[in-house]
Amino acid sequence: MNSVIETMLRKYNPQNNAERENAVKEILQEIALAGLSRGGFFKKAAFYGGTCLRIFYGLDRFSEDLDFALLDKDPEFKLNDFFQALEREFQSYGIEINIESKAKTKESKVQSAFLKGNTMTIMFSFFPKSADARKFIPNQKLKIKFEVDTNNPIGGRTESKFRLLPAPYEIRVFDESTLFAGKIHAILCRNYKNHVKGRDYYDYLFYIGKNLAINLTYLENKLKNTGRVLDEHEKLTVNKVKELLAERFKSVDYDLAKKDVSNFIKDKQKLDLWKKELFLSTLDNIKIN
């Protein structure tokens, strides 16, 4: 095993294959971030979402995807311009990963791609002494989606962060108040249908627990960008945010929400109190900046 990979694995203590897969995905995510940084990606874009929150701000759940947003609108931007830098980074650690673009509709402002590799091969290379690591289906694919929002609204605040592993690199991320605004936008605007993304609600409680303020300007612009929830000429206020959240919290199927997030956390007891009353009680803690 590569010595850098071995060092990165030491902070995990996976007890089963689900936990091993989460650990491996997170290491692959960090290698991808290093490759994008070396390729100049963060001169154009910033990192956000659950994986950003976990790696750079201490969220205690695993996250599947890598989410980015352009700092400025750029009609010439192409995500596949950075594939070579990504491939080079993974190859330097002896990891076989393919990168595939995801076709987008004409209306979509998001450019997407997948990092793909053979699950059994990758898991065995990370855990060569584990008999359980051999139990994955031979043709199963380990996938990490990454996407870039090319129509990010103004008002987001960013900051630089540094990481030392897998190798020293610099990255641009949205600050916590902007990330909180983005999460509230997701809660209000996601069309759940029969699948409630409980990870949104887990992250929401994480932000509330840290007593963070919401970047209200960014949230307002993002809601207007989406074209739902908020009228174009309506001014967003903290009371309006509370009203919209209360409406959403009253409609959530919390059993489905808990099922969605349970595989991404170790302490399942954190979900025991999940119900409408818990989330409604948090509204008094909502504040803005």
Coordinates of C-alpha atoms in Angstrom, one line a residue, residues 8-288:
M8 CA -4.5 8.7 5.7
L9 CA -6.2 5.5 6.8
R10 CA -5.0 5.7 10.3
K11 CA -7.7 8.2 11.4
Y12 CA -10.4 5.6 10.5
N13 CA -11.3 2.5 12.4
P14 CA -13.7 0.8 10.1
Q15 CA -15.5 -2.2 11.5
N16 CA -17.4 -3.4 8.5
N17 CA -17.4 -3.0 4.7
A18 CA -19.9 -0.1 4.7
E19 CA -17.5 1.8 7.0
R20 CA -14.5 0.7 4.9
E21 CA -16.2 2.0 1.8
N22 CA -17.0 5.3 3.4
A23 CA -13.3 5.7 4.5
V24 CA -12.0 4.9 1.0
K25 CA -14.4 7.2 -0.7
E26 CA -13.3 10.1 1.6
I27 CA -9.6 9.4 0.8
L28 CA -10.4 9.4 -2.9
Q29 CA -12.3 12.6 -2.5
E30 CA -9.3 14.2 -0.9
I31 CA -7.0 13.0 -3.6
A32 CA -9.4 14.5 -6.2
L33 CA -9.3 17.8 -4.4
A34 CA -5.5 17.8 -4.4
G35 CA -5.5 17.0 -8.1
L36 CA -8.0 19.8 -8.9
S37 CA -6.0 22.2 -6.8
R38 CA -2.8 21.4 -8.7
G39 CA -4.7 21.8 -12.0
G40 CA -5.8 25.4 -11.1
F41 CA -9.4 24.5 -10.6
F42 CA -9.8 26.7 -7.5
K43 CA -8.9 29.8 -9.4
K44 CA -12.3 29.4 -11.0
A45 CA -14.5 27.6 -8.4
A46 CA -15.1 27.0 -4.7
F47 CA -16.0 23.9 -2.8
Y48 CA -19.3 23.5 -1.0
G49 CA -21.8 20.9 0.2
G50 CA -21.6 18.0 2.7
T51 CA -18.2 16.8 1.8
C52 CA -16.8 20.3 2.2
L53 CA -18.5 20.6 5.6
R54 CA -17.0 17.3 6.7
I55 CA -13.4 17.8 5.6
F56 CA -13.0 21.4 6.4
Y57 CA -15.5 22.2 9.1
G58 CA -15.8 19.0 11.2
L59 CA -19.2 17.5 10.2
D60 CA -19.4 14.0 11.8
R61 CA -21.0 12.2 8.9
F62 CA -19.6 10.8 5.6
S63 CA -20.7 12.4 2.3
E64 CA -20.8 10.9 -1.2
D65 CA -20.4 13.8 -3.7
L66 CA -18.0 16.6 -4.5
D67 CA -19.9 19.9 -5.1
F68 CA -18.4 23.1 -6.5
A69 CA -19.7 26.4 -7.8
L70 CA -18.0 28.9 -10.2
L71 CA -16.9 32.1 -8.6
D72 CA -17.8 34.0 -11.7
K73 CA -20.0 33.1 -14.7
D74 CA -17.8 31.7 -17.4
P75 CA -19.5 30.4 -20.6
E76 CA -16.2 28.9 -21.7
F77 CA -15.8 26.7 -18.6
K78 CA -15.5 23.0 -19.2
L79 CA -15.2 20.5 -16.3
N80 CA -13.4 18.0 -18.5
D81 CA -10.5 20.5 -18.9
F82 CA -9.4 19.3 -15.4
F83 CA -9.7 15.5 -16.0
Q84 CA -6.1 15.1 -16.9
A85 CA -5.0 16.7 -13.6
L86 CA -7.3 14.3 -11.8
E87 CA -6.1 11.3 -13.6
R88 CA -2.4 12.2 -13.0
E89 CA -3.1 12.6 -9.2
F90 CA -4.7 9.2 -8.9
Q91 CA -2.0 7.5 -10.9
S92 CA 0.6 8.9 -8.6
Y93 CA -0.9 6.9 -5.8
G94 CA -1.3 3.8 -7.9
I95 CA -5.1 4.0 -8.0
E96 CA -7.0 3.1 -11.1
I97 CA -9.9 5.5 -11.6
N98 CA -11.8 6.4 -14.7
I99 CA -13.5 9.8 -15.1
E100 CA -16.6 10.0 -17.1
S101 CA -18.6 13.1 -18.0
K102 CA -22.4 13.1 -17.4
A103 CA -24.4 14.3 -20.4
K104 CA -26.5 17.3 -19.4
T105 CA -29.8 18.7 -20.7
K106 CA -29.7 22.1 -22.5
E107 CA -31.5 23.7 -19.5
S108 CA -29.0 22.5 -16.9
K109 CA -26.5 24.9 -15.4
V110 CA -24.6 22.1 -13.7
Q111 CA -21.7 20.2 -15.3
S112 CA -21.3 16.7 -13.8
A113 CA -18.8 13.8 -14.0
F114 CA -18.2 10.5 -12.1
L115 CA -15.0 9.1 -10.7
K116 CA -15.3 5.3 -11.2
G117 CA -13.3 2.3 -10.1
N118 CA -13.7 -1.4 -9.4
T119 CA -14.8 -1.6 -5.8
M120 CA -13.2 -4.9 -5.0
T121 CA -9.8 -3.9 -6.6
I122 CA -9.7 -0.6 -4.7
M123 CA -10.9 -2.0 -1.4
F124 CA -8.4 -4.8 -1.5
S125 CA -5.6 -2.4 -2.3
F126 CA -6.6 -0.3 0.7
F127 CA -7.3 -3.3 3.1
P128 CA -5.1 -6.1 1.8
K129 CA -5.3 -8.0 5.1
S130 CA -9.1 -7.9 5.4
A131 CA -11.0 -11.0 4.4
D132 CA -14.2 -8.9 4.4
A133 CA -12.8 -6.5 1.8
R134 CA -12.8 -9.5 -0.7
K135 CA -16.5 -9.9 -0.3
F136 CA -17.6 -7.1 -2.7
I137 CA -19.2 -8.2 -6.0
P138 CA -16.4 -8.6 -8.5
N139 CA -17.9 -6.1 -11.1
Q140 CA -19.3 -3.6 -8.6
K141 CA -18.2 0.0 -9.2
L142 CA -17.2 2.5 -6.6
K143 CA -18.5 5.9 -7.8
I144 CA -18.1 9.4 -6.7
K145 CA -20.1 12.1 -8.4
F146 CA -18.6 15.6 -8.8
E147 CA -20.4 18.6 -10.2
V148 CA -20.0 22.3 -10.8
D149 CA -22.8 24.8 -10.6
T150 CA -22.1 27.3 -13.4
N151 CA -24.9 29.6 -12.4
N152 CA -24.0 30.4 -8.8
P153 CA -25.6 33.6 -7.6
I154 CA -23.7 36.5 -6.1
G155 CA -23.4 37.0 -2.4
G156 CA -21.5 34.0 -1.4
R157 CA -18.4 34.4 0.7
T158 CA -15.3 32.3 0.3
E159 CA -12.0 31.6 2.2
S160 CA -8.8 29.7 1.5
K161 CA -8.0 26.5 3.3
F162 CA -4.9 24.3 3.3
R163 CA -4.5 20.5 3.6
L164 CA -1.3 18.6 4.2
L165 CA -2.5 15.1 2.9
P166 CA -2.3 13.5 0.5
A167 CA 0.1 16.3 -0.3
P168 CA 0.0 20.0 0.7
Y169 CA -2.5 21.9 -1.4
E170 CA -4.7 25.0 -1.2
I171 CA -8.4 25.1 -1.8
R172 CA -11.1 27.8 -1.9
V173 CA -14.3 27.0 0.0
F174 CA -17.5 28.8 0.9
D175 CA -17.5 30.0 4.5
E176 CA -19.9 28.4 7.0
S177 CA -22.6 31.1 6.8
T178 CA -22.8 30.7 3.1
L179 CA -22.8 26.9 3.4
F180 CA -25.6 27.2 5.9
A181 CA -27.6 29.3 3.4
G182 CA -27.0 26.7 0.7
K183 CA -28.2 24.0 3.0
I184 CA -31.4 25.8 3.8
H185 CA -31.9 26.4 0.1
A186 CA -31.6 22.6 -0.4
I187 CA -34.2 21.9 2.4
L188 CA -36.7 24.3 0.9
C189 CA -36.2 23.5 -2.7
R190 CA -35.4 19.8 -3.1
N191 CA -38.2 17.8 -4.6
Y192 CA -38.2 14.8 -2.3
K193 CA -41.0 12.7 -3.9
N194 CA -40.6 9.3 -2.1
H195 CA -37.0 9.9 -1.0
V196 CA -36.3 12.4 1.8
K197 CA -32.6 13.4 1.9
G198 CA -32.1 13.1 5.6
R199 CA -28.5 14.2 5.2
D200 CA -29.9 17.8 4.7
Y201 CA -31.6 17.7 8.1
Y202 CA -28.5 16.2 9.8
D203 CA -26.4 19.0 8.4
Y204 CA -29.0 21.6 9.4
L205 CA -28.8 20.4 13.1
F206 CA -25.0 20.6 12.8
Y207 CA -25.1 24.2 11.7
I208 CA -27.7 25.1 14.4
G209 CA -25.5 23.4 17.0
K210 CA -22.6 25.6 16.1
N211 CA -24.8 28.7 16.5
L212 CA -24.0 29.9 13.0
A213 CA -25.7 32.8 11.2
I214 CA -27.1 32.5 7.7
N215 CA -25.7 34.5 4.8
L216 CA -29.1 35.9 4.0
T217 CA -28.1 37.7 0.8
Y218 CA -26.8 34.5 -0.7
L219 CA -29.9 32.6 0.4
E220 CA -32.2 35.2 -1.1
N221 CA -30.3 35.2 -4.4
K222 CA -30.2 31.4 -4.5
L223 CA -34.0 31.1 -3.9
K224 CA -34.7 33.7 -6.7
N225 CA -32.3 31.8 -9.0
T226 CA -34.3 28.6 -8.4
G227 CA -37.6 30.5 -9.2
R228 CA -39.5 28.8 -6.4
V229 CA -40.5 29.6 -2.8
L230 CA -39.6 33.4 -3.1
D231 CA -41.1 35.9 -5.6
E232 CA -38.6 37.8 -7.7
H233 CA -39.2 41.2 -6.0
E234 CA -39.8 39.8 -2.5
K235 CA -37.3 40.7 0.2
L236 CA -36.1 37.8 2.3
T237 CA -36.2 38.3 6.1
V238 CA -35.3 36.1 9.0
N239 CA -39.0 35.7 9.8
K240 CA -39.7 34.6 6.3
V241 CA -36.9 32.0 6.5
K242 CA -38.4 30.7 9.8
E243 CA -41.9 30.5 8.2
L244 CA -40.6 28.6 5.1
L245 CA -38.6 26.2 7.3
A246 CA -41.6 25.6 9.6
E247 CA -43.8 24.7 6.7
R248 CA -41.2 22.2 5.4
F249 CA -40.5 20.7 8.8
K250 CA -44.2 20.0 9.3
S251 CA -44.3 18.0 6.0
V252 CA -41.2 15.8 6.4
D253 CA -41.4 12.0 6.8
Y254 CA -38.8 11.7 9.5
D255 CA -38.6 7.9 9.3
L256 CA -37.5 8.2 5.6
A257 CA -35.1 11.0 6.6
K258 CA -33.5 8.8 9.3
K259 CA -33.2 5.9 6.9
D260 CA -31.4 8.0 4.3
V261 CA -28.7 9.3 6.7
S262 CA -28.1 6.3 8.9
N263 CA -25.5 4.7 6.7
F264 CA -23.4 7.8 6.8
I265 CA -23.0 8.1 10.6
K266 CA -21.6 5.9 13.3
D267 CA -23.8 7.0 16.3
K268 CA -27.3 6.1 15.2
Q269 CA -28.7 7.3 18.5
K270 CA -28.4 10.8 17.3
L271 CA -31.5 10.1 15.2
D272 CA -33.7 8.9 18.0
L273 CA -35.3 12.3 18.7
W274 CA -35.9 13.2 15.0
K275 CA -39.5 14.4 14.7
K276 CA -41.4 17.5 13.8
E277 CA -41.2 19.0 17.2
L278 CA -37.4 18.8 17.4
F279 CA -36.9 20.7 14.2
L280 CA -39.5 23.3 14.9
S281 CA -37.8 24.0 18.3
T282 CA -34.7 25.1 16.4
L283 CA -36.3 28.0 14.7
D284 CA -35.7 30.4 17.6
N285 CA -32.0 29.8 17.0
I286 CA -32.1 31.0 13.4
K287 CA -30.1 34.2 12.9
I288 CA -28.7 36.1 10.0

